[in-house]
mmCIF file of C-alpha atoms in Angstrom:
data_model
loop_
_atom_site.group_PDB
_atom_site.id
_atom_site.type_symbol
_atom_site.label_atom_id
_atom_site.label_comp_id
_atom_site.label_asym_id
_atom_site.label_seq_id
_atom_site.Cartn_x
_atom_site.Cartn_y
_atom_site.Cartn_z
ATOM 1 C CA MET A 1 -17.339 -16.286 20.762
ATOM 2 C CA HIS A 2 -19.697 -13.917 18.997
ATOM 3 C CA LEU A 3 -23.019 -15.255 17.836
ATOM 4 C CA LYS A 4 -22.392 -13.942 14.305
ATOM 5 C CA TYR A 5 -19.199 -15.998 13.995
ATOM 6 C CA PHE A 6 -21.025 -19.074 15.208
ATOM 7 C CA GLU A 7 -23.691 -18.508 12.547
ATOM 8 C CA TYR A 8 -21.031 -18.253 9.833
ATOM 9 C CA ILE A 9 -19.355 -21.432 11.055
ATOM 10 C CA VAL A 10 -22.663 -23.318 11.021
ATOM 11 C CA ILE A 11 -23.591 -22.027 7.551
ATOM 12 C CA TYR A 12 -20.252 -22.740 5.908
ATOM 13 C CA LEU A 13 -19.794 -26.121 7.583
ATOM 14 C CA SER A 14 -23.252 -27.199 6.462
ATOM 15 C CA VAL A 15 -22.497 -26.069 2.901
ATOM 16 C CA LEU A 16 -19.176 -27.924 2.980
ATOM 17 C CA LEU A 17 -20.887 -31.018 4.348
ATOM 18 C CA VAL A 18 -23.501 -30.955 1.573
ATOM 19 C CA CYS A 19 -20.770 -30.502 -1.059
ATOM 20 C CA VAL A 20 -18.764 -33.421 0.341
ATOM 21 C CA ILE A 21 -21.883 -35.599 0.476
ATOM 22 C CA GLY A 22 -22.633 -34.704 -3.155
ATOM 23 C CA GLY A 23 -19.067 -35.622 -4.107
ATOM 24 C CA ALA A 24 -19.314 -38.896 -2.184
ATOM 25 C CA LEU A 25 -22.575 -39.789 -3.898
ATOM 26 C CA ALA A 26 -21.016 -39.060 -7.294
ATOM 27 C CA ARG A 27 -18.015 -41.223 -6.360
ATOM 28 C CA ILE A 28 -20.234 -44.115 -5.257
ATOM 29 C CA SER A 29 -22.281 -43.791 -8.415
ATOM 30 C CA PHE A 30 -19.123 -43.797 -10.538
ATOM 31 C CA LEU A 31 -17.784 -46.878 -8.742
ATOM 32 C CA GLY A 32 -21.169 -48.590 -9.200
ATOM 33 C CA LYS A 33 -20.878 -48.124 -12.952
ATOM 34 C CA GLY A 34 -17.544 -49.933 -12.986
ATOM 35 C CA GLY A 35 -15.003 -47.102 -12.657
ATOM 36 C CA ASP A 36 -11.630 -47.504 -10.971
ATOM 37 C CA GLU A 37 -10.692 -45.998 -7.555
ATOM 38 C CA TYR A 38 -8.321 -43.344 -8.881
ATOM 39 C CA THR A 39 -10.856 -41.898 -11.288
ATOM 40 C CA ALA A 40 -13.553 -42.153 -8.618
ATOM 41 C CA ASN A 41 -11.397 -40.038 -6.286
ATOM 42 C CA ILE A 42 -10.913 -37.479 -9.045
ATOM 43 C CA VAL A 43 -14.696 -37.402 -9.571
ATOM 44 C CA PHE A 44 -15.210 -36.953 -5.802
ATOM 45 C CA TRP A 45 -12.851 -33.984 -5.524
ATOM 46 C CA SER A 46 -14.085 -32.447 -8.766
ATOM 47 C CA ILE A 47 -17.748 -32.608 -7.758
ATOM 48 C CA THR A 48 -16.919 -31.249 -4.288
ATOM 49 C CA ALA A 49 -14.897 -28.349 -5.701
ATOM 50 C CA LEU A 50 -17.501 -27.543 -8.342
ATOM 51 C CA SER A 51 -20.242 -27.588 -5.719
ATOM 52 C CA ILE A 52 -18.336 -25.127 -3.531
ATOM 53 C CA LEU A 53 -17.661 -22.928 -6.560
ATOM 54 C CA PHE A 54 -21.318 -23.088 -7.558
ATOM 55 C CA TYR A 55 -22.362 -22.047 -4.028
ATOM 56 C CA ALA A 56 -19.907 -19.135 -4.066
ATOM 57 C CA LEU A 57 -21.185 -17.942 -7.444
ATOM 58 C CA ILE A 58 -24.781 -18.156 -6.286
ATOM 59 C CA ILE A 59 -23.993 -16.149 -3.163
ATOM 60 C CA LEU A 60 -22.047 -13.490 -5.074
ATOM 61 C CA PHE A 61 -24.534 -12.995 -7.875
ATOM 62 C CA LEU A 62 -27.653 -13.445 -5.778
ATOM 63 C CA ASP A 63 -26.417 -10.937 -3.234
ATOM 64 C CA GLY A 64 -25.697 -8.405 -5.992
ATOM 65 C CA ILE A 65 -29.084 -8.997 -7.595
ATOM 66 C CA ILE A 66 -30.902 -8.609 -4.268
ATOM 67 C CA VAL A 67 -29.089 -5.347 -3.492
ATOM 68 C CA LEU A 68 -29.907 -4.023 -6.961
ATOM 69 C CA PHE A 69 -33.524 -5.137 -6.597
ATOM 70 C CA ARG A 70 -33.809 -3.335 -3.243
ATOM 71 C CA LYS A 71 -32.409 -0.140 -4.751
ATOM 72 C CA ILE A 72 -34.837 -0.249 -7.658
ATOM 73 C CA PHE A 73 -37.905 -1.272 -5.631
ATOM 74 C CA PRO A 74 -37.570 0.022 -2.051
ATOM 75 C CA LYS A 75 -40.077 -1.059 0.569
ATOM 76 C CA LYS A 76 -42.928 1.383 0.987
ATOM 77 C CA GLY A 77 -43.000 1.318 4.782
ATOM 78 C CA SER A 78 -39.260 1.743 5.322
ATOM 79 C CA SER A 79 -38.989 5.349 4.148
ATOM 80 C CA GLU A 80 -37.384 7.732 6.616
ATOM 81 C CA ASN A 81 -39.607 10.514 5.327
ATOM 82 C CA SER A 82 -42.796 8.754 6.324
ATOM 83 C CA THR A 83 -45.517 11.222 7.254
ATOM 84 C CA GLU A 84 -47.566 8.895 9.431
ATOM 85 C CA ASP A 85 -46.222 10.286 12.686
ATOM 86 C CA LEU A 86 -46.211 13.935 11.574
ATOM 87 C CA LEU A 87 -48.998 16.370 12.201
ATOM 88 C CA PRO A 88 -50.548 17.701 9.013
ATOM 89 C CA SER A 89 -50.173 21.442 8.858
ATOM 90 C CA LYS A 90 -51.235 23.925 6.214
ATOM 91 C CA ASN A 91 -49.440 26.801 7.923
ATOM 92 C CA PRO A 92 -45.644 26.684 7.469
ATOM 93 C CA GLU A 93 -45.098 28.417 10.831
ATOM 94 C CA ASN A 94 -46.582 25.416 12.648
ATOM 95 C CA VAL A 95 -44.153 22.913 11.191
ATOM 96 C CA GLY A 96 -42.776 20.592 13.874
ATOM 97 C CA GLU A 97 -39.118 20.070 14.662
ATOM 98 C CA LYS A 98 -39.057 16.646 13.041
ATOM 99 C CA GLN A 99 -40.610 18.072 9.877
ATOM 100 C CA LYS A 100 -37.973 20.830 9.775
ATOM 101 C CA GLN A 101 -35.256 18.246 10.161
ATOM 102 C CA ILE A 102 -36.648 16.152 7.295
ATOM 103 C CA ILE A 103 -36.984 19.246 5.094
ATOM 104 C CA ASP A 104 -33.394 20.294 5.877
ATOM 105 C CA GLU A 105 -32.091 16.803 5.111
ATOM 106 C CA ASN A 106 -33.885 16.659 1.775
ATOM 107 C CA THR A 107 -33.227 20.208 0.575
ATOM 108 C CA PRO A 108 -30.785 20.041 -2.313
ATOM 109 C CA ILE A 109 -27.540 21.900 -1.764
ATOM 110 C CA TYR A 110 -27.487 23.255 -5.274
ATOM 111 C CA LEU A 111 -30.572 25.448 -4.695
ATOM 112 C CA VAL A 112 -28.385 28.165 -3.186
ATOM 113 C CA GLU A 113 -25.699 27.822 -5.837
ATOM 114 C CA ASN A 114 -26.263 31.207 -7.476
ATOM 115 C CA SER A 115 -26.338 33.267 -4.306
ATOM 116 C CA GLU A 116 -23.622 35.827 -3.668
ATOM 117 C CA GLU A 117 -22.609 34.132 -0.425
ATOM 118 C CA ASN A 118 -21.932 30.930 -2.288
ATOM 119 C CA ILE A 119 -19.775 32.759 -4.847
ATOM 120 C CA VAL A 120 -17.748 34.346 -2.040
ATOM 121 C CA ASN A 121 -17.433 30.956 -0.352
ATOM 122 C CA GLN A 122 -16.262 29.379 -3.589
ATOM 123 C CA THR A 123 -13.534 31.994 -4.070
ATOM 124 C CA THR A 124 -12.334 31.576 -0.487
ATOM 125 C CA GLU A 125 -12.406 27.809 -0.964
ATOM 126 C CA SER A 126 -10.297 28.119 -4.122
ATOM 127 C CA VAL A 127 -7.838 30.350 -2.239
ATOM 128 C CA ASN A 128 -7.794 27.820 0.598
ATOM 129 C CA LEU A 129 -7.235 24.993 -1.905
ATOM 130 C CA GLU A 130 -4.275 26.837 -3.410
ATOM 131 C CA SER A 131 -2.710 27.375 0.003
ATOM 132 C CA ILE A 132 -3.349 23.728 0.868
ATOM 133 C CA ARG A 133 -1.710 22.641 -2.380
ATOM 134 C CA LYS A 134 1.330 24.826 -1.671
ATOM 135 C CA THR A 135 1.607 23.462 1.847
ATOM 136 C CA GLN A 136 1.298 19.872 0.639
ATOM 137 C CA LEU A 137 3.893 20.468 -2.080
ATOM 138 C CA GLN A 138 6.305 21.930 0.476
ATOM 139 C CA GLN A 139 5.755 18.968 2.781
ATOM 140 C CA LYS A 140 6.335 16.552 -0.103
ATOM 141 C CA GLN A 141 9.565 18.304 -1.080
ATOM 142 C CA GLN A 142 10.696 18.331 2.540
ATOM 143 C CA ASN A 143 9.984 14.595 2.875
ATOM 144 C CA GLU A 144 11.907 13.902 -0.334
ATOM 145 C CA SER A 145 14.885 15.940 0.862
ATOM 146 C CA VAL A 146 14.875 14.087 4.206
ATOM 147 C CA LYS A 147 14.797 10.735 2.364
ATOM 148 C CA LEU A 148 17.616 11.902 0.089
ATOM 149 C CA GLN A 149 19.713 12.959 3.060
ATOM 150 C CA ILE A 150 19.167 9.573 4.722
ATOM 151 C CA ALA A 151 20.195 7.792 1.504
ATOM 152 C CA LEU A 152 23.302 9.970 1.147
ATOM 153 C CA ASP A 153 24.328 9.373 4.759
ATOM 154 C CA TYR A 154 23.861 5.645 4.308
ATOM 155 C CA THR A 155 25.895 5.667 1.084
ATOM 156 C CA ARG A 156 28.724 7.611 2.689
ATOM 157 C CA ASN A 157 28.785 5.356 5.760
ATOM 158 C CA GLN A 158 28.730 2.100 3.794
ATOM 159 C CA PHE A 159 31.187 2.967 1.014
ATOM 160 C CA ALA A 160 33.632 5.276 2.811
ATOM 161 C CA LEU A 161 36.069 2.436 3.462
ATOM 162 C CA TYR A 162 35.979 1.032 -0.047
ATOM 163 C CA VAL A 163 36.167 3.969 -2.473
ATOM 164 C CA THR A 164 38.074 7.192 -2.858
ATOM 165 C CA ASP A 165 36.614 10.567 -1.942
ATOM 166 C CA GLU A 166 36.035 11.516 -5.579
ATOM 167 C CA ASP A 167 34.302 8.233 -6.267
ATOM 168 C CA LEU A 168 32.179 8.673 -3.145
ATOM 169 C CA ASP A 169 31.121 12.112 -4.365
ATOM 170 C CA THR A 170 30.291 10.625 -7.773
ATOM 171 C CA LEU A 171 28.258 7.881 -6.122
ATOM 172 C CA CYS A 172 26.397 10.432 -3.990
ATOM 173 C CA ASN A 173 25.649 12.474 -7.126
ATOM 174 C CA ALA A 174 24.286 9.325 -8.762
ATOM 175 C CA VAL A 175 22.036 8.753 -5.749
ATOM 176 C CA CYS A 176 20.798 12.363 -6.024
ATOM 177 C CA PHE A 177 20.049 11.941 -9.720
ATOM 178 C CA TYR A 178 18.298 8.658 -9.039
ATOM 179 C CA SER A 179 16.090 10.201 -6.355
ATOM 180 C CA LYS A 180 15.136 12.990 -8.779
ATOM 181 C CA LYS A 181 14.470 10.345 -11.459
ATOM 182 C CA LYS A 182 17.020 11.881 -13.817
ATOM 183 C CA ARG A 183 19.420 9.967 -16.014
ATOM 184 C CA PHE A 184 23.000 9.728 -14.918
ATOM 185 C CA LEU A 185 25.877 8.700 -17.106
ATOM 186 C CA THR A 186 27.489 5.449 -16.156
ATOM 187 C CA VAL A 187 30.672 6.119 -14.234
ATOM 188 C CA PHE A 188 33.195 3.473 -13.359
ATOM 189 C CA LEU A 189 34.457 3.728 -9.816
ATOM 190 C CA SER A 190 38.043 2.954 -9.097
ATOM 191 C CA ILE A 191 38.013 0.456 -6.279
ATOM 192 C CA PRO A 192 41.414 -0.558 -4.963
ATOM 193 C CA LYS A 193 42.194 -4.204 -5.550
ATOM 194 C CA ASN A 194 42.945 -4.962 -1.927
ATOM 195 C CA TYR A 195 39.301 -4.263 -0.943
ATOM 196 C CA LEU A 196 36.723 -6.868 -1.736
ATOM 197 C CA ILE A 197 33.072 -5.927 -1.688
#
């Protein structure tokens, strides 16, 4: 068993134990004041449930507050861009590999937005997006036609014994209209009386 799972089991069992002990103490206190057993049991379960709920709310809100607090006030020593291990250099040609990497990571992408290369890239991206959209639309239509064909085959196989050919064609047309999400007029099928569905 993983150590992390064991930690969770220990934490949650201890919380549950404390909640049950709190409920038991409330029950004993209620019985000491002259309450009946039934109401004391209700007090026990209520206090236990409220304690568990209170713990869950504390964990949810406290976790959110701590994450927000860490985003607003980050630790000073945990910055990835720390310059303690970098050599100070006034000449840009002597910049180390790690410094180049940090500069590349922190250079905003939008600085090269107005360059001609970026404009050409944007037009090729828009052309690529249009071709991707066309391809996706064709695939979607192909998938829908395959699903429709499967539904039509199923309809023909299941109802061939019970309806006439004209009624089967009408039913298949209704399935086609349904798959295209179009309205279809209600048509009564003539089912012979000797067939029971």
